[in-house]
PDB file of N, CA and C in Angstrom:
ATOM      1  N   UNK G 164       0.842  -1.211   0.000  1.00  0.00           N
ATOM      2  CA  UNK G 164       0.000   0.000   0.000  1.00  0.00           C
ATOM      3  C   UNK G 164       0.873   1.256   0.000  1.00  0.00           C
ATOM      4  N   UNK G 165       2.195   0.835  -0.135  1.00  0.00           N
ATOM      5  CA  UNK G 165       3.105   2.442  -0.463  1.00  0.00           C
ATOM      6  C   UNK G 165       2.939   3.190  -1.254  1.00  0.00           C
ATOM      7  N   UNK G 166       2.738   2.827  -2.369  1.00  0.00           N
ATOM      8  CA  UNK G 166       2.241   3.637  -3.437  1.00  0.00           C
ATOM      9  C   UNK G 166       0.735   4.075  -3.287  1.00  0.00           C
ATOM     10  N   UNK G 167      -0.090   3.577  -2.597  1.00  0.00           N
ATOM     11  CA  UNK G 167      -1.354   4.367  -2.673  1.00  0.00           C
ATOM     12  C   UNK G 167      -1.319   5.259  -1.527  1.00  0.00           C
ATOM     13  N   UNK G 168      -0.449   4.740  -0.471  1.00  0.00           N
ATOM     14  CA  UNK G 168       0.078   6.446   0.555  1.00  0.00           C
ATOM     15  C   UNK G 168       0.290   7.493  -0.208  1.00  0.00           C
ATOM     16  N   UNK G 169       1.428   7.137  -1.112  1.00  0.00           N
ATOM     17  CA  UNK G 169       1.882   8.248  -1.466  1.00  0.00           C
ATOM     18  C   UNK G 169       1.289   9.022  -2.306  1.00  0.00           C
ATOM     19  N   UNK G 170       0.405   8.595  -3.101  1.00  0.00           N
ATOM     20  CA  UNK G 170      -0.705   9.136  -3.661  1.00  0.00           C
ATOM     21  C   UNK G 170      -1.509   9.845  -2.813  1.00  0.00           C
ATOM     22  N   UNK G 171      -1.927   9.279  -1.938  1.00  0.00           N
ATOM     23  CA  UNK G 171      -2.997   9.905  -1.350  1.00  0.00           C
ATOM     24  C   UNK G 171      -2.405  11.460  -0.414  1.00  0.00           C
ATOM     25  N   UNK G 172      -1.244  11.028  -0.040  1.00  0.00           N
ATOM     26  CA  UNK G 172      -0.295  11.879   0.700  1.00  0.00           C
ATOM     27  C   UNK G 172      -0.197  13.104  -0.142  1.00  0.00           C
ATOM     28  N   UNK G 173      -0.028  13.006  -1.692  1.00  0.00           N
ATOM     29  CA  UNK G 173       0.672  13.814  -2.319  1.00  0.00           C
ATOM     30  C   UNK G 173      -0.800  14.786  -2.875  1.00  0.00           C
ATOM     31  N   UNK G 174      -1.996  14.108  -3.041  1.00  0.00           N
ATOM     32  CA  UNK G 174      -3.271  14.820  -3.505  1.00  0.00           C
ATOM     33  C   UNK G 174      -4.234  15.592  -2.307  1.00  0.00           C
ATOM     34  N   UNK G 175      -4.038  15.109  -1.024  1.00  0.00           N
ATOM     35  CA  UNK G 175      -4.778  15.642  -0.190  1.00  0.00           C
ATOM     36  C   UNK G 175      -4.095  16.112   1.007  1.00  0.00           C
ATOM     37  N   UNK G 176      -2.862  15.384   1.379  1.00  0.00           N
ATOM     38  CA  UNK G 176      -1.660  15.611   2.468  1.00  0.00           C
ATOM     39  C   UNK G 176      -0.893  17.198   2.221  1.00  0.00           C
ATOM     40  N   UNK G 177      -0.859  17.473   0.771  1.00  0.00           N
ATOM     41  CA  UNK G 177       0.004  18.365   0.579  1.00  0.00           C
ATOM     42  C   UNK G 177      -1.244  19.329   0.488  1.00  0.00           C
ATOM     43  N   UNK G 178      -2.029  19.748   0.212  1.00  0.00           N
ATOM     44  CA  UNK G 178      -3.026  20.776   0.289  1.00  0.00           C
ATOM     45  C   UNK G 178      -3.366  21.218   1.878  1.00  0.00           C
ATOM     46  N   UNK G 179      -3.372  20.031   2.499  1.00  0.00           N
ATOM     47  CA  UNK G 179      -4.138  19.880   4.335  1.00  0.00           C
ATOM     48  C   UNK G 179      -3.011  19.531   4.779  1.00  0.00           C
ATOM     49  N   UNK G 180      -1.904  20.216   4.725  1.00  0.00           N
ATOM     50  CA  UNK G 180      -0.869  19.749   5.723  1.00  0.00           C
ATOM     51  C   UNK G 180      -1.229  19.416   7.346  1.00  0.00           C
ATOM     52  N   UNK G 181      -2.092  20.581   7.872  1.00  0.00           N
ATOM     53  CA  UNK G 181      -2.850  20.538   9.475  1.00  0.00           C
ATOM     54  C   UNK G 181      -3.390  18.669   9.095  1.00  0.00           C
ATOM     55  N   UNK G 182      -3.942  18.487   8.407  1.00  0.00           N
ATOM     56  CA  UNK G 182      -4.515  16.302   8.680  1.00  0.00           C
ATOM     57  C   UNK G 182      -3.896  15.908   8.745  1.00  0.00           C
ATOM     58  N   UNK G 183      -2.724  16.292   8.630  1.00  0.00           N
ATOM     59  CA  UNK G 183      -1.422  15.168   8.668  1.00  0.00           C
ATOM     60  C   UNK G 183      -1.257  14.820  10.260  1.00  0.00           C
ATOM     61  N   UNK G 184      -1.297  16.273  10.957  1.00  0.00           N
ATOM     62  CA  UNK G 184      -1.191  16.282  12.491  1.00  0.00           C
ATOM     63  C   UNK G 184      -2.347  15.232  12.792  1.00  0.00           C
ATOM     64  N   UNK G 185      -3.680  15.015  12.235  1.00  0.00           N
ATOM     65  CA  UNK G 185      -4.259  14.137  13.127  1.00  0.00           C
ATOM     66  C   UNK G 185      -4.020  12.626  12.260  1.00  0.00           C
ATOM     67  N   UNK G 186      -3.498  12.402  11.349  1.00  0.00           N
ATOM     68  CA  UNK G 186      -2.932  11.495  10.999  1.00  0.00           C
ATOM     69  C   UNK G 186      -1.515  11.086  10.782  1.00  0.00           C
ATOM     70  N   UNK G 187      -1.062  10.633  12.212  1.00  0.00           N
ATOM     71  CA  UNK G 187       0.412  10.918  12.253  1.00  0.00           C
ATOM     72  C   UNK G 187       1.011   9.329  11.305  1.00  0.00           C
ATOM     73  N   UNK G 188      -0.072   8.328  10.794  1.00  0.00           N
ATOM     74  CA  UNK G 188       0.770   7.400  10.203  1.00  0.00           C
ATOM     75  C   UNK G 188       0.695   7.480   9.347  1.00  0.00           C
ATOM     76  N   UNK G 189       0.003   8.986   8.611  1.00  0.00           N
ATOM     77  CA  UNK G 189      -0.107   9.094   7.012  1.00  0.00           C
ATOM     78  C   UNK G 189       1.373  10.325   6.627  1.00  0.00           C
ATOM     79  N   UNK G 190       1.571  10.404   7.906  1.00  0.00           N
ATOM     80  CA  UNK G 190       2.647  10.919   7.956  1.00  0.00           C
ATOM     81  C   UNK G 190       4.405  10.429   7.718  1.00  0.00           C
ATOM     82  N   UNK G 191       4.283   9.195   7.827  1.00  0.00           N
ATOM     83  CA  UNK G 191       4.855   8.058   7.491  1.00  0.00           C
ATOM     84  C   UNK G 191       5.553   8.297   5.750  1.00  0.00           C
TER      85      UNK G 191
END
């Protein structure tokens, strides 16, 4: 599922950096 982290990381993680704080293993 690394590659669909990083996807998901890179389309919604990088816009909402603050969700990352409540998702600290998408933080990963």
């Amino acid at each position: 599922m690394t590659r669909l982290n990083g996807t998901l990381e890179r389309q919604f993680a990088r816009p909402e950096m603050r969700t990352t704080a409540r998702f600290p293993k998408s933080a990963t």
